[in-house]
Amino acid sequence: GQSLEQPSEVTAVEGAIVQINCTYQTSGFYGLSWYQQHDGGAPTFLSYNALDGLEETGRFSSFLSRSDSYGYLLLQELQMKDSASYFCAVGTDKLIFGTGTRLQVFP
Amino acid sequence: GAVVSQHPSRVICKSGTSVKIECRSLDFQATTMFWYRQFPKKSLMLMATSNEGSKATYEQGVEKDKFLINHASLTLSTLTVTSAHPEDSSFYICSASLAGGPSDTQYFGPGTRLTVL
């Protein structure tokens, strides 16, 4: 089967940098995606890695290493509005989501 | 960007009734739509893949007779929860994939919160 593990919760202060890891046991996927979801809302797309390496999109960056079955989302210059749940997901003919990480940003 | 809507956003019903949830792609055609279920503070669990003009593909453990999916057009998929019970209370989210696009390009609806009394 396919499984993607994430830390359940991460806390940080405004302005800090935080890394959310995603380790997976799956194969044959197109790429690793990251989604943000605020409480009661829909997931919104953040970043996508088709190839190994780092992808940077503003304050957010994402990394993938297929050889290590590992990826991460890096959030810089944290803001209060970044408090949300973050999910990694692998895409095949569908998206399989990770366990999710709840990020709490404190002032 | 691509917009997906869901209706209703919230529904409360009595046990034993059926509830229909609509998912629409507003500005693009979606040959494939996906239905997810999410419990509080949990991840999204894929329930089924809805393909326009053909039968839905259900994930293991999801009862197809309980959760009826119809994808009659390139912009509309419906999920009907039949004979709903309190354990069916959950947040249901749909997503649509751009026609011909890779599976990773999914746009999510705002979700429907179902409460069964």
PDB file of C-alpha atoms in Angstrom:
ATOM      1  CA  GLY A   1       0.000   0.000   0.000  1.00  0.00           C
ATOM      2  CA  GLN A   2       0.899   3.644  -0.018  1.00  0.00           C
ATOM      3  CA  SER A   3       1.532   5.646   3.123  1.00  0.00           C
ATOM      4  CA  LEU A   4       2.857   9.108   3.796  1.00  0.00           C
ATOM      5  CA  GLU A   5       3.863  10.056   7.304  1.00  0.00           C
ATOM      6  CA  GLN A   6       4.091  13.574   8.700  1.00  0.00           C
ATOM      7  CA  PRO A   7       4.611  14.977  12.182  1.00  0.00           C
ATOM      8  CA  SER A   8       1.234  15.594  13.752  1.00  0.00           C
ATOM      9  CA  GLU A   9       1.963  19.074  15.040  1.00  0.00           C
ATOM     10  CA  VAL A  10       4.590  21.795  14.726  1.00  0.00           C
ATOM     11  CA  THR A  11       4.728  25.113  16.586  1.00  0.00           C
ATOM     12  CA  ALA A  12       6.773  28.205  15.791  1.00  0.00           C
ATOM     13  CA  VAL A  13       6.788  31.965  16.287  1.00  0.00           C
ATOM     14  CA  GLU A  14       6.179  34.705  13.770  1.00  0.00           C
ATOM     15  CA  GLY A  15       9.132  35.394  11.520  1.00  0.00           C
ATOM     16  CA  ALA A  16      10.677  31.992  12.098  1.00  0.00           C
ATOM     17  CA  ILE A  17      11.410  29.228   9.616  1.00  0.00           C
ATOM     18  CA  VAL A  18       9.770  25.825   9.924  1.00  0.00           C
ATOM     19  CA  GLN A  19      10.239  22.577   8.031  1.00  0.00           C
ATOM     20  CA  ILE A  20       7.499  19.980   7.717  1.00  0.00           C
ATOM     21  CA  ASN A  21       8.746  16.556   6.740  1.00  0.00           C
ATOM     22  CA  CYS A  22       7.010  13.879   4.721  1.00  0.00           C
ATOM     23  CA  THR A  23       8.308  10.336   4.515  1.00  0.00           C
ATOM     24  CA  TYR A  24       6.576   7.914   2.240  1.00  0.00           C
ATOM     25  CA  GLN A  25       6.348   4.282   1.329  1.00  0.00           C
ATOM     26  CA  THR A  26       5.123   4.263  -2.210  1.00  0.00           C
ATOM     27  CA  SER A  27       6.481   4.134  -5.700  1.00  0.00           C
ATOM     28  CA  GLY A  28       5.620   4.977  -9.233  1.00  0.00           C
ATOM     29  CA  PHE A  29       4.177   8.409  -8.586  1.00  0.00           C
ATOM     30  CA  TYR A  30       4.364  11.479 -10.768  1.00  0.00           C
ATOM     31  CA  GLY A  31       5.343  13.917  -8.068  1.00  0.00           C
ATOM     32  CA  LEU A  32       4.962  15.165  -4.503  1.00  0.00           C
ATOM     33  CA  SER A  33       2.511  17.953  -3.801  1.00  0.00           C
ATOM     34  CA  TRP A  34       1.838  20.098  -0.757  1.00  0.00           C
ATOM     35  CA  TYR A  35      -1.521  21.500   0.266  1.00  0.00           C
ATOM     36  CA  GLN A  36      -2.605  23.947   2.958  1.00  0.00           C
ATOM     37  CA  GLN A  37      -5.941  23.666   4.704  1.00  0.00           C
ATOM     38  CA  HIS A  38      -7.379  26.127   7.192  1.00  0.00           C
ATOM     39  CA  ASP A  39      -9.963  24.855   9.653  1.00  0.00           C
ATOM     40  CA  GLY A  40     -13.266  24.248   7.893  1.00  0.00           C
ATOM     41  CA  GLY A  41     -11.843  25.144   4.513  1.00  0.00           C
ATOM     42  CA  ALA A  42     -10.774  23.408   1.357  1.00  0.00           C
ATOM     43  CA  PRO A  43      -7.200  22.323   0.671  1.00  0.00           C
ATOM     44  CA  THR A  44      -5.294  24.762  -1.484  1.00  0.00           C
ATOM     45  CA  PHE A  45      -2.304  23.875  -3.604  1.00  0.00           C
ATOM     46  CA  LEU A  46       1.057  25.177  -2.428  1.00  0.00           C
ATOM     47  CA  SER A  47       3.873  23.455  -4.254  1.00  0.00           C
ATOM     48  CA  TYR A  48       4.784  20.509  -6.442  1.00  0.00           C
ATOM     49  CA  ASN A  49       7.980  18.535  -7.040  1.00  0.00           C
ATOM     50  CA  ALA A  50       8.124  16.338 -10.098  1.00  0.00           C
ATOM     51  CA  LEU A  51      11.897  15.990  -9.885  1.00  0.00           C
ATOM     52  CA  ASP A  52      14.330  15.689  -7.023  1.00  0.00           C
ATOM     53  CA  GLY A  53      15.512  18.949  -5.609  1.00  0.00           C
ATOM     54  CA  LEU A  54      14.167  22.202  -4.284  1.00  0.00           C
ATOM     55  CA  GLU A  55      11.258  24.188  -5.683  1.00  0.00           C
ATOM     56  CA  GLU A  56      10.804  27.724  -4.409  1.00  0.00           C
ATOM     57  CA  THR A  57       7.529  29.629  -4.489  1.00  0.00           C
ATOM     58  CA  GLY A  58       7.746  32.837  -2.525  1.00  0.00           C
ATOM     59  CA  ARG A  59       7.978  32.135   1.188  1.00  0.00           C
ATOM     60  CA  PHE A  60       7.332  28.438   0.605  1.00  0.00           C
ATOM     61  CA  SER A  61       9.810  25.913  -0.731  1.00  0.00           C
ATOM     62  CA  SER A  62       9.446  22.193  -1.209  1.00  0.00           C
ATOM     63  CA  PHE A  63      12.031  19.480  -1.559  1.00  0.00           C
ATOM     64  CA  LEU A  64      11.920  15.933  -2.851  1.00  0.00           C
ATOM     65  CA  SER A  65      14.415  13.080  -2.719  1.00  0.00           C
ATOM     66  CA  ARG A  66      13.038   9.942  -4.332  1.00  0.00           C
ATOM     67  CA  SER A  67      16.111   7.918  -3.361  1.00  0.00           C
ATOM     68  CA  ASP A  68      15.444   8.736   0.300  1.00  0.00           C
ATOM     69  CA  SER A  69      11.624   8.488   0.000  1.00  0.00           C
ATOM     70  CA  TYR A  70      11.485  11.869   1.654  1.00  0.00           C
ATOM     71  CA  GLY A  71      10.293  15.359   1.078  1.00  0.00           C
ATOM     72  CA  TYR A  72       9.682  18.513   3.045  1.00  0.00           C
ATOM     73  CA  LEU A  73       7.910  21.832   2.959  1.00  0.00           C
ATOM     74  CA  LEU A  74       9.861  24.842   4.173  1.00  0.00           C
ATOM     75  CA  LEU A  75       7.971  27.897   5.335  1.00  0.00           C
ATOM     76  CA  GLN A  76       9.951  31.086   5.848  1.00  0.00           C
ATOM     77  CA  GLU A  77       9.084  34.388   7.493  1.00  0.00           C
ATOM     78  CA  LEU A  78       6.165  32.772   9.246  1.00  0.00           C
ATOM     79  CA  GLN A  79       2.994  34.780   9.644  1.00  0.00           C
ATOM     80  CA  MET A  80       0.010  34.193  11.912  1.00  0.00           C
ATOM     81  CA  LYS A  81      -2.096  33.373   8.859  1.00  0.00           C
ATOM     82  CA  ASP A  82       0.163  30.392   8.144  1.00  0.00           C
ATOM     83  CA  SER A  83      -1.447  28.577  11.084  1.00  0.00           C
ATOM     84  CA  ALA A  84      -3.187  25.721   9.304  1.00  0.00           C
ATOM     85  CA  SER A  85      -2.854  22.046   8.468  1.00  0.00           C
ATOM     86  CA  TYR A  86      -0.388  21.022   5.802  1.00  0.00           C
ATOM     87  CA  PHE A  87      -0.586  17.833   3.779  1.00  0.00           C
ATOM     88  CA  CYS A  88       1.857  16.190   1.452  1.00  0.00           C
ATOM     89  CA  ALA A  89       0.372  14.085  -1.325  1.00  0.00           C
ATOM     90  CA  VAL A  90       1.629  11.825  -4.061  1.00  0.00           C
ATOM     91  CA  GLY A  91      -0.020  11.714  -7.433  1.00  0.00           C
ATOM     92  CA  THR A  92      -0.575   8.666  -9.529  1.00  0.00           C
ATOM     93  CA  ASP A  93      -3.973   8.380 -11.184  1.00  0.00           C
ATOM     94  CA  LYS A  94      -5.247  10.018  -8.003  1.00  0.00           C
ATOM     95  CA  LEU A  95      -3.883  11.915  -5.024  1.00  0.00           C
ATOM     96  CA  ILE A  96      -2.980  10.078  -1.849  1.00  0.00           C
ATOM     97  CA  PHE A  97      -2.636  12.407   1.110  1.00  0.00           C
ATOM     98  CA  GLY A  98      -0.252  12.256   4.017  1.00  0.00           C
ATOM     99  CA  THR A  99      -1.322  12.177   7.645  1.00  0.00           C
ATOM    100  CA  GLY A 100      -1.155  15.954   7.914  1.00  0.00           C
ATOM    101  CA  THR A 101       0.719  18.419  10.119  1.00  0.00           C
ATOM    102  CA  ARG A 102      -0.981  21.071  12.151  1.00  0.00           C
ATOM    103  CA  LEU A 103       1.153  24.227  12.285  1.00  0.00           C
ATOM    104  CA  GLN A 104       0.543  26.759  15.009  1.00  0.00           C
ATOM    105  CA  VAL A 105       2.251  30.106  14.699  1.00  0.00           C
ATOM    106  CA  PHE A 106       2.513  32.209  17.845  1.00  0.00           C
ATOM    107  CA  PRO A 107       3.180  35.942  18.078  1.00  0.00           C
TER     108      PRO A 107
ATOM    109  CA  GLY B   1      -7.568  29.969 -11.695  1.00  0.00           C
ATOM    110  CA  ALA B   2      -9.864  26.982 -11.843  1.00  0.00           C
ATOM    111  CA  VAL B   3     -12.872  27.165  -9.548  1.00  0.00           C
ATOM    112  CA  VAL B   4     -14.819  24.276  -8.081  1.00  0.00           C
ATOM    113  CA  SER B   5     -18.039  24.782  -6.178  1.00  0.00           C
ATOM    114  CA  GLN B   6     -19.958  22.493  -3.871  1.00  0.00           C
ATOM    115  CA  HIS B   7     -23.546  22.631  -2.772  1.00  0.00           C
ATOM    116  CA  PRO B   8     -24.754  22.613  -0.102  1.00  0.00           C
ATOM    117  CA  SER B   9     -21.986  23.861   2.156  1.00  0.00           C
ATOM    118  CA  ARG B  10     -23.696  22.494   5.215  1.00  0.00           C
ATOM    119  CA  VAL B  11     -26.533  20.052   5.705  1.00  0.00           C
ATOM    120  CA  ILE B  12     -28.234  18.582   8.733  1.00  0.00           C
ATOM    121  CA  CYS B  13     -30.539  15.641   8.225  1.00  0.00           C
ATOM    122  CA  LYS B  14     -32.348  12.947  10.133  1.00  0.00           C
ATOM    123  CA  SER B  15     -31.071   9.405  10.265  1.00  0.00           C
ATOM    124  CA  GLY B  16     -32.392   7.327   7.388  1.00  0.00           C
ATOM    125  CA  THR B  17     -32.697  10.112   4.863  1.00  0.00           C
ATOM    126  CA  SER B  18     -30.601  10.527   1.719  1.00  0.00           C
ATOM    127  CA  VAL B  19     -28.484  13.560   1.008  1.00  0.00           C
ATOM    128  CA  LYS B  20     -27.181  14.711  -2.357  1.00  0.00           C
ATOM    129  CA  ILE B  21     -24.039  16.816  -2.658  1.00  0.00           C
ATOM    130  CA  GLU B  22     -23.155  18.550  -5.911  1.00  0.00           C
ATOM    131  CA  CYS B  23     -19.681  19.345  -7.164  1.00  0.00           C
ATOM    132  CA  ARG B  24     -19.286  21.686 -10.134  1.00  0.00           C
ATOM    133  CA  SER B  25     -16.286  22.872 -12.081  1.00  0.00           C
ATOM    134  CA  LEU B  26     -17.212  26.447 -12.942  1.00  0.00           C
ATOM    135  CA  ASP B  27     -14.720  27.505 -15.571  1.00  0.00           C
ATOM    136  CA  PHE B  28     -13.243  24.318 -16.930  1.00  0.00           C
ATOM    137  CA  GLN B  29     -14.230  20.856 -18.024  1.00  0.00           C
ATOM    138  CA  ALA B  30     -13.362  18.019 -15.702  1.00  0.00           C
ATOM    139  CA  THR B  31     -13.282  14.502 -17.064  1.00  0.00           C
ATOM    140  CA  THR B  32     -12.320  13.290 -13.624  1.00  0.00           C
ATOM    141  CA  MET B  33     -13.563  14.339 -10.221  1.00  0.00           C
ATOM    142  CA  PHE B  34     -12.616  12.946  -6.843  1.00  0.00           C
ATOM    143  CA  TRP B  35     -14.608  12.629  -3.657  1.00  0.00           C
ATOM    144  CA  TYR B  36     -12.918  12.760  -0.262  1.00  0.00           C
ATOM    145  CA  ARG B  37     -14.082  12.365   3.288  1.00  0.00           C
ATOM    146  CA  GLN B  38     -12.394  14.076   6.193  1.00  0.00           C
ATOM    147  CA  PHE B  39     -12.960  13.551   9.899  1.00  0.00           C
ATOM    148  CA  PRO B  40     -12.010  16.297  12.380  1.00  0.00           C
ATOM    149  CA  LYS B  41      -8.270  16.826  12.596  1.00  0.00           C
ATOM    150  CA  LYS B  42      -7.633  13.962  10.210  1.00  0.00           C
ATOM    151  CA  SER B  43      -6.368  13.675   6.680  1.00  0.00           C
ATOM    152  CA  LEU B  44      -8.401  13.490   3.512  1.00  0.00           C
ATOM    153  CA  MET B  45      -9.471   9.987   2.638  1.00  0.00           C
ATOM    154  CA  LEU B  46     -10.204   9.325  -1.001  1.00  0.00           C
ATOM    155  CA  MET B  47     -13.606   7.697  -1.374  1.00  0.00           C
ATOM    156  CA  ALA B  48     -13.960   7.374  -5.124  1.00  0.00           C
ATOM    157  CA  THR B  49     -12.880   8.601  -8.509  1.00  0.00           C
ATOM    158  CA  SER B  50     -15.705   9.870 -10.667  1.00  0.00           C
ATOM    159  CA  ASN B  51     -15.281   9.640 -14.425  1.00  0.00           C
ATOM    160  CA  GLU B  52     -17.606  11.433 -16.809  1.00  0.00           C
ATOM    161  CA  GLY B  53     -19.841   9.017 -18.630  1.00  0.00           C
ATOM    162  CA  SER B  54     -18.723   5.905 -16.797  1.00  0.00           C
ATOM    163  CA  LYS B  55     -19.035   4.238 -13.437  1.00  0.00           C
ATOM    164  CA  ALA B  56     -17.127   5.587 -10.492  1.00  0.00           C
ATOM    165  CA  THR B  57     -14.138   3.745  -9.104  1.00  0.00           C
ATOM    166  CA  TYR B  58     -14.463   3.238  -5.373  1.00  0.00           C
ATOM    167  CA  GLU B  59     -11.623   2.871  -2.919  1.00  0.00           C
ATOM    168  CA  GLN B  60     -11.372  -0.247  -0.842  1.00  0.00           C
ATOM    169  CA  GLY B  61     -13.795  -0.227   2.048  1.00  0.00           C
ATOM    170  CA  VAL B  62     -16.152   2.366   0.577  1.00  0.00           C
ATOM    171  CA  GLU B  63     -19.666   1.025   0.002  1.00  0.00           C
ATOM    172  CA  LYS B  64     -20.759   1.917  -3.508  1.00  0.00           C
ATOM    173  CA  ASP B  65     -24.416   1.324  -2.686  1.00  0.00           C
ATOM    174  CA  LYS B  66     -24.128   3.665   0.271  1.00  0.00           C
ATOM    175  CA  PHE B  67     -22.310   6.446  -1.529  1.00  0.00           C
ATOM    176  CA  LEU B  68     -23.788   6.832  -4.995  1.00  0.00           C
ATOM    177  CA  ILE B  69     -21.735   8.859  -7.441  1.00  0.00           C
ATOM    178  CA  ASN B  70     -22.932  10.206 -10.746  1.00  0.00           C
ATOM    179  CA  HIS B  71     -20.809  12.200 -13.201  1.00  0.00           C
ATOM    180  CA  ALA B  72     -23.313  13.055 -15.898  1.00  0.00           C
ATOM    181  CA  SER B  73     -21.469  15.947 -17.486  1.00  0.00           C
ATOM    182  CA  LEU B  74     -17.997  17.426 -17.736  1.00  0.00           C
ATOM    183  CA  THR B  75     -18.855  20.025 -15.105  1.00  0.00           C
ATOM    184  CA  LEU B  76     -20.982  18.179 -12.569  1.00  0.00           C
ATOM    185  CA  SER B  77     -20.542  15.222 -10.257  1.00  0.00           C
ATOM    186  CA  THR B  78     -22.930  14.308  -7.466  1.00  0.00           C
ATOM    187  CA  LEU B  79     -22.453  12.250  -4.332  1.00  0.00           C
ATOM    188  CA  THR B  80     -25.581  10.850  -2.703  1.00  0.00           C
ATOM    189  CA  VAL B  81     -25.290   9.503   0.813  1.00  0.00           C
ATOM    190  CA  THR B  82     -28.152   7.020   1.003  1.00  0.00           C
ATOM    191  CA  SER B  83     -29.930   6.174   4.247  1.00  0.00           C
ATOM    192  CA  ALA B  84     -27.564   8.367   6.199  1.00  0.00           C
ATOM    193  CA  HIS B  85     -26.656   7.487   9.765  1.00  0.00           C
ATOM    194  CA  PRO B  86     -24.800   9.457  12.444  1.00  0.00           C
ATOM    195  CA  GLU B  87     -21.527   7.716  11.582  1.00  0.00           C
ATOM    196  CA  ASP B  88     -21.771   9.259   8.109  1.00  0.00           C
ATOM    197  CA  SER B  89     -21.410  12.706   9.640  1.00  0.00           C
ATOM    198  CA  SER B  90     -18.252  14.149   8.160  1.00  0.00           C
ATOM    199  CA  PHE B  91     -16.744  16.796   5.917  1.00  0.00           C
ATOM    200  CA  TYR B  92     -17.060  15.786   2.266  1.00  0.00           C
ATOM    201  CA  ILE B  93     -14.793  17.470  -0.250  1.00  0.00           C
ATOM    202  CA  CYS B  94     -14.671  17.099  -3.995  1.00  0.00           C
ATOM    203  CA  SER B  95     -11.893  17.975  -6.374  1.00  0.00           C
ATOM    204  CA  ALA B  96     -11.727  18.229 -10.110  1.00  0.00           C
ATOM    205  CA  SER B  97      -8.888  17.438 -12.438  1.00  0.00           C
ATOM    206  CA  LEU B  98      -8.396  19.436 -15.576  1.00  0.00           C
ATOM    207  CA  ALA B  99      -9.391  17.521 -18.665  1.00  0.00           C
ATOM    208  CA  GLY B 100      -6.262  15.883 -19.964  1.00  0.00           C
ATOM    209  CA  GLY B 101      -4.141  17.220 -17.135  1.00  0.00           C
ATOM    210  CA  PRO B 102      -2.001  15.150 -14.792  1.00  0.00           C
ATOM    211  CA  SER B 103      -3.629  13.825 -11.679  1.00  0.00           C
ATOM    212  CA  ASP B 104      -1.677  16.242  -9.550  1.00  0.00           C
ATOM    213  CA  THR B 105      -3.486  19.282 -10.889  1.00  0.00           C
ATOM    214  CA  GLN B 106      -6.561  19.109  -8.695  1.00  0.00           C
ATOM    215  CA  TYR B 107      -8.786  21.967  -7.627  1.00  0.00           C
ATOM    216  CA  PHE B 108     -10.817  21.489  -4.485  1.00  0.00           C
ATOM    217  CA  GLY B 109     -14.339  22.542  -3.682  1.00  0.00           C
ATOM    218  CA  PRO B 110     -15.079  24.320  -0.404  1.00  0.00           C
ATOM    219  CA  GLY B 111     -16.492  21.157   1.155  1.00  0.00           C
ATOM    220  CA  THR B 112     -19.841  20.069   2.558  1.00  0.00           C
ATOM    221  CA  ARG B 113     -20.305  19.459   6.236  1.00  0.00           C
ATOM    222  CA  LEU B 114     -22.866  16.724   6.802  1.00  0.00           C
ATOM    223  CA  THR B 115     -24.417  16.203  10.198  1.00  0.00           C
ATOM    224  CA  VAL B 116     -26.777  13.269  10.627  1.00  0.00           C
ATOM    225  CA  LEU B 117     -28.937  13.386  13.728  1.00  0.00           C
TER     226      LEU B 117
END
